[in-house]
Short mmCIF file of C-alpha atoms and ligand atoms in Angstrom, two decimals:
data_model
loop_
_atom_site.label_atom_id
_atom_site.label_comp_id
_atom_site.label_asym_id
_atom_site.label_seq_id
_atom_site.Cartn_x
_atom_site.Cartn_y
_atom_site.Cartn_z
CA UNK M 140 22.06 17.82 -30.31
CA UNK M 141 19.16 17.49 -27.88
CA UNK M 142 18.02 20.98 -28.83
CA UNK M 143 18.12 20.13 -32.53
CA UNK M 144 16.07 16.99 -31.90
CA UNK M 145 13.59 18.97 -29.81
CA UNK M 146 13.32 21.55 -32.56
CA UNK M 147 12.74 18.87 -35.19
CA UNK M 148 10.08 17.19 -33.06
CA UNK M 149 8.53 20.61 -32.55
CA UNK M 150 8.44 21.20 -36.30
CA UNK M 151 6.90 17.79 -36.97
CA UNK M 152 4.34 18.22 -34.22
CA UNK M 153 3.29 21.70 -35.29
CA UNK M 154 2.61 20.45 -38.80
CA UNK M 155 -1.03 20.33 -39.71
CA UNK M 156 -2.78 17.05 -39.15
CA UNK M 157 -5.27 16.48 -41.91
CA UNK M 158 -6.25 12.93 -42.62
CA UNK M 159 -9.97 13.12 -43.17
CA UNK M 160 -9.59 16.84 -43.84
CA UNK M 161 -12.83 17.98 -42.25
CA UNK M 162 -10.96 20.68 -40.44
CA UNK M 163 -7.30 21.32 -39.90
CA UNK M 164 -6.04 21.02 -36.35
CA UNK M 165 -2.64 22.15 -35.21
CA UNK M 166 -0.94 20.09 -32.56
CA UNK M 167 1.67 21.72 -30.38
CA UNK M 168 4.79 19.65 -29.64
CA UNK M 169 3.85 17.60 -26.61
CA UNK M 170 4.18 14.37 -24.65
CA UNK M 171 1.02 12.60 -25.82
CA UNK M 172 1.82 9.14 -27.15
CA UNK M 173 0.67 5.57 -27.56
CA UNK M 174 3.41 3.61 -25.83
CA UNK M 175 4.40 -0.04 -26.18
CA UNK M 176 6.03 -1.83 -23.25
CA UNK M 177 8.75 -4.36 -24.05
CA UNK M 178 10.47 -6.94 -21.89
CA UNK M 179 13.64 -6.95 -24.01
CA UNK M 180 14.65 -10.50 -23.01
CA UNK M 181 11.36 -11.83 -24.32
CA UNK M 182 10.92 -9.81 -27.50
CA UNK M 183 13.28 -10.79 -30.30
CA UNK M 184 16.62 -12.60 -30.25
CA UNK M 185 18.93 -11.25 -32.96
CA UNK M 186 21.85 -13.64 -32.42
CA UNK M 187 20.26 -16.97 -31.62
CA UNK M 188 21.46 -17.31 -28.02
CA UNK M 189 17.90 -17.65 -26.74
CA UNK M 190 17.81 -14.21 -25.12
CA UNK M 191 15.94 -11.26 -26.58
CA UNK M 192 18.23 -8.28 -27.09
CA UNK M 193 18.41 -4.66 -28.21
CA UNK M 194 19.37 -5.55 -31.78
CA UNK M 195 16.25 -7.69 -31.77
CA UNK M 196 14.17 -4.66 -30.84
CA UNK M 197 15.85 -2.69 -33.64
CA UNK M 198 15.06 -5.54 -36.07
CA UNK M 199 11.38 -5.38 -35.11
CA UNK M 200 10.96 -1.61 -35.05
CA UNK M 201 9.16 -1.67 -38.39
CA UNK M 202 6.50 -3.80 -36.76
CA UNK M 203 5.97 -1.08 -34.15
CA UNK M 204 6.26 1.95 -36.40
CA UNK M 205 7.81 2.01 -39.85
CA UNK M 206 8.08 5.79 -39.84
CA UNK M 207 5.71 5.96 -42.81
CA UNK M 208 2.11 4.96 -43.35
CA UNK M 209 2.25 2.01 -40.97
CA UNK M 210 0.22 -0.26 -43.23
CA UNK M 211 1.66 -3.33 -41.54
CA UNK M 212 2.83 -1.64 -38.36
CA UNK M 213 1.08 -1.15 -35.08
CA UNK M 214 1.62 2.61 -35.27
CA UNK M 215 2.74 3.24 -31.70
CA UNK M 216 4.88 6.34 -31.15
CA UNK M 217 6.32 5.56 -27.74
CA UNK M 218 8.43 2.68 -26.50
CA UNK M 219 9.04 1.71 -22.86
CA UNK M 220 11.87 -0.74 -22.31
CA UNK M 221 11.83 -2.69 -19.07
CA UNK M 222 15.24 -2.43 -17.36
CA UNK M 223 18.24 -2.77 -19.65
CA UNK M 224 21.03 -2.14 -17.14
CA UNK M 225 23.31 -4.90 -15.82
CA UNK M 226 21.60 -7.11 -13.27
CA UNK M 227 21.90 -10.66 -11.93
CA UNK M 228 18.19 -11.36 -12.50
CA UNK M 229 16.33 -12.16 -15.73
CA UNK M 230 13.93 -9.20 -15.23
CA UNK M 231 16.74 -6.77 -14.31
CA UNK M 232 14.85 -4.81 -11.67
CA UNK M 233 17.91 -5.15 -9.39
CA UNK M 234 20.59 -3.03 -10.99
CA UNK M 235 24.33 -3.45 -10.45
CA UNK M 236 25.46 -0.63 -12.76
CA UNK M 237 23.32 2.37 -13.72
CA UNK M 238 25.65 3.39 -16.54
CA UNK M 239 25.73 0.35 -18.80
CA UNK M 240 23.67 -2.16 -20.78
CA UNK M 241 23.39 -5.74 -19.55
CA UNK M 242 25.65 -7.78 -21.82
CA UNK M 243 22.82 -10.30 -22.39
CA UNK M 244 20.97 -7.48 -24.19
CA UNK M 245 23.96 -6.08 -26.11
CA UNK M 246 26.06 -2.99 -25.56
CA UNK M 247 25.78 0.78 -25.38
CA UNK M 248 26.34 1.13 -29.13
CA UNK M 249 23.24 -1.01 -29.70
CA UNK M 250 21.27 1.19 -27.33
CA UNK M 251 22.42 4.35 -29.06
CA UNK M 252 21.43 2.92 -32.42
CA UNK M 253 18.01 1.98 -31.07
CA UNK M 254 17.54 5.51 -29.72
CA UNK M 255 18.53 6.99 -33.08
CA UNK M 256 16.21 4.64 -34.98
CA UNK M 257 13.33 5.52 -32.67
CA UNK M 258 14.01 9.20 -33.14
CA UNK M 259 13.92 8.79 -36.92
CA UNK M 260 10.49 7.23 -36.73
CA UNK M 261 9.04 9.73 -34.25
CA UNK M 262 9.02 7.16 -31.45
CA UNK M 263 9.72 8.48 -27.96
CA UNK M 264 11.98 5.97 -26.20
CA UNK M 265 11.69 5.74 -22.43
CA UNK M 266 13.51 3.34 -20.12
CA UNK M 267 12.68 1.82 -16.78
CA UNK M 268 14.57 3.55 -14.00
CA UNK M 269 14.71 1.59 -10.76
CA UNK M 270 15.52 4.02 -7.96
CA UNK M 271 13.78 2.48 -4.96
CA UNK M 272 16.53 -0.10 -4.59
CA UNK M 273 19.70 -1.47 -6.14
CA UNK M 274 20.90 -5.03 -6.41
CA UNK M 275 22.61 -6.41 -3.31
CA UNK M 276 25.50 -6.97 -5.74
CA UNK M 277 25.77 -3.24 -6.55
CA UNK M 278 29.24 -1.89 -5.66
CA UNK M 279 27.63 0.73 -3.38
CA UNK M 280 26.00 -1.97 -1.30
CA UNK M 281 29.05 -4.22 -1.31
CA UNK M 282 31.21 -1.34 -0.15
CA UNK M 283 28.76 -0.36 2.59
CA UNK M 284 28.39 -3.85 3.99
CA UNK M 285 32.16 -4.32 4.00
CA UNK M 286 32.41 -1.26 6.26
CA UNK M 287 29.76 -2.33 8.74
CA UNK M 288 31.33 -3.22 12.04
CA UNK M 289 29.63 -5.36 14.56
CA UNK M 290 29.83 -3.51 17.82
CA UNK M 291 27.34 -2.75 20.56
CA UNK M 292 25.53 0.53 20.09
CA UNK M 293 23.90 1.07 23.43
CA UNK M 294 20.20 1.52 23.99
CA UNK M 295 19.38 3.43 20.82
CA UNK M 296 19.51 2.17 17.28
CA UNK M 297 23.00 2.65 15.91
CA UNK M 298 23.66 5.87 14.07
CA UNK M 299 25.53 5.44 10.80
CA UNK M 300 28.85 6.48 12.14
CA UNK M 301 28.54 3.80 14.77
CA UNK M 302 27.74 1.28 12.08
CA UNK M 303 30.49 2.44 9.74
CA UNK M 304 33.37 3.75 11.85
CA UNK M 305 35.38 4.38 8.69
CA UNK M 306 32.75 6.97 7.58
CA UNK M 307 32.18 5.18 4.31
CA UNK M 308 29.56 7.36 2.57
CA UNK M 309 27.89 4.29 1.02
CA UNK M 310 26.70 3.26 4.49
CA UNK M 311 24.32 6.20 4.22
CA UNK M 312 22.99 5.12 0.81
CA UNK M 313 20.89 2.36 2.39
CA UNK M 314 18.87 1.75 5.54
CA UNK M 315 21.01 -0.25 7.99
CA UNK M 316 20.20 -1.30 11.53
CA UNK M 317 21.77 -3.49 14.19
CA UNK M 318 18.40 -5.03 14.94
CA UNK M 319 15.96 -7.05 12.88
CA UNK M 320 13.09 -4.79 11.80
CA UNK M 321 10.16 -5.66 9.50
CA UNK M 322 11.36 -6.13 5.88
CA UNK M 323 15.00 -6.04 7.02
CA UNK M 324 17.48 -8.73 5.94
CA UNK M 325 20.67 -9.80 7.61
CA UNK M 326 24.08 -8.96 6.18
CA UNK M 327 26.91 -11.45 6.47
CA UNK M 328 28.30 -9.29 9.31
CA UNK M 329 25.24 -9.59 11.51
CA UNK M 330 23.64 -6.25 10.59
CA UNK M 331 20.31 -5.68 8.89
CA UNK M 332 19.13 -3.66 5.89
CA UNK M 333 15.76 -2.70 4.48
CA UNK M 334 14.71 -4.72 1.41
CA UNK M 335 11.07 -3.98 0.64
CA UNK M 336 11.19 -6.35 -2.35
CA UNK M 337 13.48 -8.93 -0.75
CA UNK M 338 17.07 -9.39 0.34
CA UNK M 339 18.38 -9.08 -3.24
CA UNK M 340 16.98 -5.55 -3.52
CA UNK M 341 18.23 -3.27 -0.69
CA UNK M 342 16.26 0.00 -0.53
CA UNK M 343 18.14 3.22 -1.26
CA UNK M 344 17.77 6.10 1.19
CA UNK M 345 16.36 8.65 -1.25
CA UNK M 346 16.42 11.41 1.37
CA UNK M 347 20.23 11.37 1.32
CA UNK M 348 21.38 14.35 -0.81
CA UNK M 349 24.42 12.40 -1.97
CA UNK M 350 22.16 9.63 -3.31
CA UNK M 351 20.16 12.31 -5.12
CA UNK M 352 23.34 13.62 -6.75
CA UNK M 353 24.00 10.08 -8.00
CA UNK M 354 20.45 9.85 -9.35
CA UNK M 355 20.65 13.21 -11.12
CA UNK M 356 23.90 12.05 -12.77
CA UNK M 357 22.29 8.80 -13.87
CA UNK M 358 19.29 10.63 -15.37
CA UNK M 359 21.53 13.07 -17.24
CA UNK M 360 23.62 10.19 -18.55
CA UNK M 361 20.62 8.46 -20.15
CA UNK M 362 19.13 11.69 -21.48
CA UNK M 363 22.50 12.13 -23.17
CA UNK M 364 22.06 8.69 -24.72
CA UNK M 365 18.86 9.85 -26.39
CA UNK M 366 16.06 8.68 -24.11
CA UNK M 367 12.94 10.82 -24.11
CA UNK M 368 12.08 10.03 -20.52
CA UNK M 369 11.77 7.44 -17.80
CA UNK M 370 9.32 5.00 -16.33
CA UNK M 371 9.88 5.26 -12.59
CA UNK M 372 9.61 1.90 -10.91
CA UNK M 373 8.05 1.33 -7.49
CA UNK M 374 7.47 5.01 -6.64
CA UNK M 375 4.92 3.96 -4.01
CA UNK M 376 7.78 2.42 -2.03
CA UNK M 377 10.38 5.20 -2.17
CA UNK M 378 9.37 6.09 1.39
CA UNK M 379 7.08 3.31 2.51
CA UNK M 380 3.67 4.58 3.59
CA UNK M 381 4.63 8.23 3.08
CA UNK M 382 2.88 9.67 0.02
CA UNK M 383 4.03 13.22 0.80
CA UNK M 384 7.71 12.20 0.77
CA UNK M 385 7.24 10.10 -2.36
CA UNK M 386 5.55 13.04 -4.10
CA UNK M 387 8.36 15.35 -3.00
CA UNK M 388 10.91 13.00 -4.50
CA UNK M 389 8.95 12.77 -7.78
CA UNK M 390 8.73 16.58 -7.95
CA UNK M 391 12.43 16.89 -7.26
CA UNK M 392 13.28 14.36 -9.97
CA UNK M 393 10.96 16.11 -12.44
CA UNK M 394 12.73 19.42 -11.76
CA UNK M 395 16.11 17.79 -12.32
CA UNK M 396 15.25 16.22 -15.68
CA UNK M 397 13.27 19.21 -16.91
CA UNK M 398 16.22 21.46 -16.20
CA UNK M 399 18.05 19.31 -18.77
CA UNK M 400 15.19 19.26 -21.26
CA UNK M 401 11.63 20.47 -20.65
CA UNK M 402 10.26 17.88 -23.09
CA UNK M 403 11.35 14.90 -20.98
CA UNK M 404 8.42 12.65 -20.15
CA UNK M 405 8.05 10.84 -16.82
CA UNK M 406 5.57 8.15 -15.90
CA UNK M 407 5.61 6.74 -12.39
CA UNK M 408 4.43 3.40 -11.11
CA UNK M 409 2.33 3.89 -8.01
CA UNK M 410 0.44 0.61 -7.86
CA UNK M 411 -2.39 1.72 -5.60
CA UNK M 412 -5.98 2.96 -5.41
CA UNK M 413 -7.11 6.24 -6.95
CA UNK M 414 -6.89 8.24 -3.72
CA UNK M 415 -3.27 7.20 -3.17
CA UNK M 416 -2.41 7.96 -6.81
CA UNK M 417 -3.78 11.48 -6.47
CA UNK M 418 -1.59 12.08 -3.40
CA UNK M 419 1.47 11.31 -5.56
CA UNK M 420 0.51 13.21 -8.72
CA UNK M 421 1.58 16.77 -7.94
CA UNK M 422 4.86 17.04 -9.78
CA UNK M 423 5.07 14.27 -12.33
CA UNK M 424 3.63 14.08 -15.88
CA UNK M 425 1.93 10.70 -15.61
CA UNK M 426 1.12 7.83 -13.32
CA UNK M 427 -0.17 4.51 -14.51
CA UNK M 428 -3.93 4.38 -14.15
CA UNK M 429 -4.25 1.21 -12.07
CA UNK M 430 -7.89 1.73 -11.02
CA UNK M 431 -9.08 1.33 -14.62
CA UNK M 432 -6.68 -1.55 -15.41
CA UNK M 433 -6.36 -5.16 -14.24
CA UNK M 434 -8.99 -7.89 -14.04
CA UNK M 435 -10.96 -6.11 -11.30
CA UNK M 436 -10.50 -2.59 -12.70
CA UNK M 437 -13.22 -0.31 -14.01
CA UNK M 438 -12.80 -1.24 -17.69
CA UNK M 439 -13.01 -5.00 -17.13
CA UNK M 440 -15.91 -4.54 -14.71
CA UNK M 441 -17.85 -2.38 -17.18
CA UNK M 442 -17.33 -4.99 -19.91
CA UNK M 443 -18.38 -7.87 -17.68
CA UNK M 444 -21.58 -6.05 -16.81
CA UNK M 445 -22.17 -4.60 -20.29
CA UNK M 446 -22.46 -1.19 -18.62
CA UNK M 447 -20.77 1.73 -20.38
CA UNK M 448 -22.56 4.65 -18.79
CA UNK M 449 -20.89 4.19 -15.44
CA UNK M 450 -17.51 4.10 -17.20
CA UNK M 451 -17.92 7.43 -19.01
CA UNK M 452 -18.80 9.03 -15.69
CA UNK M 453 -15.69 7.50 -14.14
CA UNK M 454 -13.50 8.76 -17.01
CA UNK M 455 -14.82 12.30 -16.57
CA UNK M 456 -14.50 12.20 -12.81
CA UNK M 457 -11.00 10.71 -12.81
CA UNK M 458 -9.74 13.28 -15.30
CA UNK M 459 -11.18 16.18 -13.33
CA UNK M 460 -9.55 14.89 -10.13
CA UNK M 461 -6.21 14.56 -11.92
CA UNK M 462 -6.36 18.05 -13.36
CA UNK M 463 -7.22 19.43 -9.96
CA UNK M 464 -4.03 18.07 -8.37
CA UNK M 465 -1.90 18.68 -11.47
CA UNK M 466 -3.20 20.84 -14.35
CA UNK M 467 -0.55 19.27 -16.63
CA UNK M 468 -1.29 15.67 -15.67
CA UNK M 469 -1.46 13.18 -18.54
CA UNK M 470 -3.36 10.05 -17.62
CA UNK M 471 -1.63 6.76 -18.49
CA UNK M 472 -4.24 4.15 -19.35
CA UNK M 473 -3.53 0.45 -19.86
CA UNK M 474 -5.13 -2.90 -19.14
CA UNK M 475 -2.20 -5.06 -18.16
CA UNK M 476 1.58 -5.01 -17.77
CA UNK M 477 4.49 -7.28 -16.86
CA UNK M 478 3.23 -7.69 -13.27
CA UNK M 479 -0.40 -8.37 -14.13
CA UNK M 480 -2.11 -11.37 -15.70
CA UNK M 481 -2.44 -10.81 -19.44
CA UNK M 482 -5.75 -9.23 -20.37
CA UNK M 483 -6.75 -11.77 -23.03
CA UNK M 484 -7.00 -14.24 -20.17
CA UNK M 485 -9.13 -12.14 -17.86
CA UNK M 486 -11.37 -11.16 -20.77
CA UNK M 487 -12.09 -14.86 -21.10
CA UNK M 488 -10.45 -15.27 -24.49
CA UNK M 489 -13.48 -13.57 -26.09
CA UNK M 490 -12.03 -11.73 -29.09
CA UNK M 491 -14.90 -9.24 -29.13
CA UNK M 492 -14.27 -8.25 -25.51
CA UNK M 493 -10.49 -8.16 -25.94
CA UNK M 494 -10.91 -5.74 -28.87
CA UNK M 495 -13.56 -3.67 -27.12
CA UNK M 496 -11.32 -3.24 -24.06
CA UNK M 497 -8.59 -1.99 -26.40
CA UNK M 498 -10.91 0.55 -28.01
CA UNK M 499 -12.03 1.77 -24.61
CA UNK M 500 -8.61 2.33 -23.10
CA UNK M 501 -6.92 3.54 -26.29
CA UNK M 502 -9.62 6.23 -26.55
CA UNK M 503 -9.24 7.43 -22.98
CA UNK M 504 -7.70 10.87 -22.50
CA UNK M 505 -3.93 10.93 -22.07
CA UNK M 506 -1.30 8.36 -22.98
CA UNK M 507 -1.81 4.64 -23.43
CA UNK M 508 0.47 1.68 -22.77
CA UNK M 509 0.16 -1.57 -24.71
CA UNK M 510 1.99 -4.50 -23.13
CA UNK M 511 3.88 -6.45 -25.83
CA UNK M 512 1.82 -9.38 -27.10
CA UNK M 513 -1.43 -7.89 -25.83
CA UNK M 514 -2.16 -6.69 -29.37
CA UNK M 515 -2.24 -10.30 -30.61
CA UNK M 516 -4.09 -11.72 -27.60
CA UNK M 517 -1.20 -13.54 -25.91
CA UNK M 518 -1.98 -15.12 -22.55
CA UNK M 519 -0.05 -15.58 -19.32
CA UNK M 520 -0.97 -15.62 -15.66
CA UNK M 521 0.19 -16.81 -12.25
CA UNK M 522 3.91 -16.45 -11.59
CA UNK M 523 5.65 -13.41 -13.08
CA UNK M 524 7.64 -15.48 -15.57
CA UNK M 525 4.36 -16.55 -17.24
CA UNK M 526 3.49 -12.89 -17.84
CA UNK M 527 6.81 -12.34 -19.67
CA UNK M 528 6.72 -15.09 -22.28
CA UNK M 529 8.37 -14.79 -25.71
CA UNK M 530 6.68 -12.48 -28.19
CA UNK M 531 5.03 -14.58 -30.88
CA UNK M 532 5.99 -13.05 -34.20
CA UNK M 533 5.55 -16.46 -35.80
CA UNK M 534 4.29 -19.77 -34.48
CA UNK M 535 5.72 -21.76 -37.36
CA UNK M 536 9.18 -20.27 -37.46
CA UNK M 537 11.02 -20.19 -34.13
CA UNK M 538 13.90 -18.11 -35.52
CA UNK M 539 14.37 -15.05 -33.33
CA UNK M 540 11.98 -16.31 -30.70
CA UNK M 541 13.64 -16.01 -27.29
CA UNK M 542 13.50 -18.82 -24.75
CA UNK M 543 10.89 -18.34 -22.04
CA UNK M 544 12.16 -17.32 -18.58
CA UNK M 545 13.52 -20.38 -16.74
CA UNK M 546 10.65 -20.78 -14.31
CA UNK M 547 7.80 -20.22 -16.76
CA UNK M 548 5.15 -22.97 -16.80
CA UNK M 549 5.50 -25.04 -19.99
CA UNK M 550 1.73 -25.32 -20.48
CA UNK M 551 1.43 -21.53 -20.49
CA UNK M 552 4.19 -21.33 -23.10
CA UNK M 553 2.41 -23.90 -25.26
CA UNK M 554 -0.89 -22.06 -24.97
CA UNK M 555 0.60 -19.17 -26.95
CA UNK M 556 1.61 -21.28 -29.93
CA UNK M 557 -0.79 -20.43 -32.72
CA UNK M 558 -1.17 -16.82 -31.63
CA UNK M 559 1.11 -14.85 -33.89
CA UNK M 560 1.78 -11.58 -35.65
CA UNK M 561 2.35 -13.01 -39.13
CA UNK M 562 -1.01 -14.78 -39.23
CA UNK M 563 -2.86 -11.83 -37.74
CA UNK M 564 -1.43 -9.41 -40.27
CA UNK M 565 -3.11 -11.51 -42.97
CA UNK M 566 -6.47 -11.49 -41.22
CA UNK M 567 -8.52 -8.29 -41.40
CA UNK M 568 -10.60 -9.43 -38.43
CA UNK M 569 -7.64 -10.15 -36.15
CA UNK M 570 -6.99 -8.52 -32.80
CA UNK M 571 -3.80 -7.03 -34.22
CA UNK M 572 -5.59 -5.42 -37.19
CA UNK M 573 -8.13 -4.03 -34.72
CA UNK M 574 -5.40 -2.43 -32.60
CA UNK M 575 -3.84 -0.93 -35.73
CA UNK M 576 -7.15 0.49 -36.85
CA UNK M 577 -7.97 1.85 -33.39
CA UNK M 578 -4.62 3.63 -33.07
CA UNK M 579 -4.99 5.18 -36.53
CA UNK M 580 -8.49 6.40 -35.77
CA UNK M 581 -7.46 7.82 -32.42
CA UNK M 582 -4.49 9.67 -33.91
CA UNK M 583 -6.70 11.21 -36.58
CA UNK M 584 -8.33 13.31 -33.85
CA UNK M 585 -5.69 14.77 -31.51
CA UNK M 586 -8.42 15.98 -29.15
CA UNK M 587 -9.11 12.38 -28.11
CA UNK M 588 -5.80 12.15 -26.25
CA UNK M 589 -5.55 15.80 -25.27
CA UNK M 590 -9.09 16.97 -24.62
CA UNK M 591 -11.13 17.65 -21.53
CA UNK M 592 -13.83 15.03 -21.14
CA UNK M 593 -17.50 15.53 -20.36
CA UNK M 594 -19.63 12.43 -19.93
CA UNK M 595 -22.99 12.35 -21.70
CA UNK M 596 -25.88 10.34 -20.34
CA UNK M 597 -28.19 8.52 -22.75
CA UNK M 598 -31.16 6.28 -22.05
CA UNK M 599 -29.05 3.19 -22.83
CA UNK M 600 -26.81 2.27 -19.85
CA UNK M 601 -24.70 -0.01 -22.10
CA UNK M 602 -23.26 3.04 -23.85
CA UNK M 603 -20.12 4.82 -22.71
CA UNK M 604 -20.57 8.30 -24.21
CA UNK M 605 -18.41 11.36 -23.80
CA UNK M 606 -17.22 14.43 -25.63
CA UNK M 607 -13.58 15.40 -25.52
CA UNK M 608 -12.74 19.02 -26.32
CA UNK M 609 -9.34 20.50 -27.11
CA UNK M 610 -9.01 24.04 -28.41
CA UNK M 611 -11.69 24.50 -31.05
CA UNK M 612 -11.99 20.78 -31.73
CA UNK M 613 -14.32 18.31 -30.11
CA UNK M 614 -14.89 14.61 -30.73
CA UNK M 615 -17.86 12.63 -29.49
CA UNK M 616 -17.02 9.05 -28.57
CA UNK M 617 -19.66 6.36 -28.18
CA UNK M 618 -18.70 2.84 -27.09
CA UNK M 619 -21.36 0.18 -27.11
CA UNK M 620 -20.08 -2.04 -24.32
CA UNK M 621 -22.69 -4.75 -24.57
CA UNK M 622 -23.11 -7.53 -27.12
CA UNK M 623 -26.52 -6.11 -28.13
CA UNK M 624 -27.20 -3.70 -30.98
CA UNK M 625 -27.82 -0.10 -29.94
CA UNK M 626 -29.52 2.81 -31.64
CA UNK M 627 -28.67 6.41 -30.83
CA UNK M 628 -30.88 9.26 -31.93
CA UNK M 629 -28.78 12.01 -33.48
CA UNK M 630 -30.84 14.74 -31.91
CA UNK M 631 -30.44 16.93 -28.85
CA UNK M 632 -26.81 16.81 -27.75
CA UNK M 633 -25.91 14.86 -30.92
CA UNK M 634 -27.73 17.09 -33.41
CA UNK M 635 -25.53 18.22 -36.27
CA UNK M 636 -22.90 15.53 -35.69
CA UNK M 637 -21.68 13.19 -38.36
CA UNK M 638 -20.11 9.79 -38.08
CA UNK M 639 -16.40 10.36 -38.69
CA UNK M 640 -14.96 7.00 -37.83
CA UNK M 641 -15.88 3.71 -36.23
CA UNK M 642 -14.61 0.38 -34.96
CA UNK M 643 -16.58 -2.83 -34.76
CA UNK M 644 -15.03 -5.15 -32.18
CA UNK M 645 -17.92 -7.58 -32.48
CA UNK M 646 -18.20 -7.51 -36.28
CA UNK M 647 -20.74 -5.70 -38.44
CA UNK M 648 -20.53 -1.99 -39.08
CA UNK M 649 -21.56 1.23 -37.36
CA UNK M 650 -23.96 3.09 -39.66
CA UNK M 651 -26.22 6.08 -39.77
CA UNK M 652 -29.81 5.49 -40.78
CA UNK M 653 -31.79 8.70 -41.15
CA UNK M 654 -31.37 10.58 -37.91
CA UNK M 655 -30.13 7.52 -36.08
CA UNK M 656 -26.80 5.95 -35.41
CA UNK M 657 -27.00 2.16 -35.47
CA UNK M 658 -24.26 0.38 -33.55
CA UNK M 659 -23.67 -3.35 -33.48
CA UNK M 660 -22.76 -5.04 -30.19
CA UNK M 661 -19.22 -4.09 -29.05
CA UNK M 662 -18.55 -1.15 -31.32
CA UNK M 663 -17.20 2.39 -31.20
CA UNK M 664 -18.29 5.51 -33.03
CA UNK M 665 -16.44 8.83 -33.34
CA UNK M 666 -18.67 11.75 -34.25
CA UNK M 667 -17.68 15.26 -35.18
CA UNK M 668 -19.56 18.45 -35.92
CA UNK M 669 -20.40 18.77 -39.60
CA1 CA X 248 20.25 -12.67 -28.05
#
């Protein structure tokens, strides 16, 4: 079955892509996608119980990708679901059963249908896999703590067999101690366990080969359910402060899943600076590009300063560093996610800047990740619950709109009323229509995602200019990251290029006038050889 699907994807992906038909380019079946991240509980509620669910995601798949021309669809071809496995928390990052769907979201049949529907539309479905820790309600942890015996262990820290005289293997799944260490929490029996993210999330000992057998089984199970890959949560914390061990684990996991299916895609969360990311990159397809994201990241900084030139240099330099540590690395650009304040807020609610940021990151090499609601300019900041508010398909009609998480601030919920998909679909100038247009334009030129980038310096520091080359194809990208008009002479490096597509985040239109390219403030031009 998996092989047939892989073959079909291969056939689709090797088909010729010819939209503007300047030149035919052949794309080899690969892992390059525009992903969309969904908090299932906040997306769409199919049965009116106030909780978003998997059938709700199925109901709204047409909005993401209708499998056809996507005239009223966003046009993404990847979907990342935040955790769907049973968990006592609303966000479900503390799993109690790795082999099931949380009943609040539906059942396994719903998941299988979602996977099949995604497959039909060419959407790669990936799920969050939380391996750093389990819930403290997971049967492994409950069994281990029931075996812990309080007895003196002498001068040294207890070895496991001292802690668990009955040799319960689950005692070795976690980090237990008879003394209070940093980030350790007390069990009811007077022992302590490591919980990097709190007492409800005991850390797994990922160096234990038996734990790894469990993990391999879990991965195979979900691949069998039709997922195309995994988003690996908290990979920075697998072995706290030990990048080499984290990287080893990521390589091991990659080998395991690729032995099942070489097309499986993995993206790891290492929420850290660029240097730390590079130390983790060796064996895994992708890592989220945190240095370019967030309110203080390179994209937001470049937009605040109206300085594009520095950004194109950073894009080139970052890509070359990635390819050096992993020739198959696929960057994973984004601006915000479920842990980060929503970008519309940190871009000051300025529609031009919100759109321009989208154009910039969607046109970076590699894969891109849109956080649900970002494409309509939803806001949310402060506590995590505020960043996971209900998706606003309609402001007027609350049918299908999930309840906000319990602790969300009511004023932040209210602030999103009036921002909605239905209204933005009717408005050609909306943020949503801009995202749709940007994704279409990007997909028209496969070299934008797949190419090797070289930054080009012009005499206007507001411009972010680079060429991205893939096989025999090359696209020249120019972003005007200031609010001022810019003129680019189509000579020298740009001689013989023609304007092949454009986006105008700030209104107006990118045009050629004689041998010049005239760009309004906040706009993007794609140029190709004639
Ligand atoms: Ca529901």
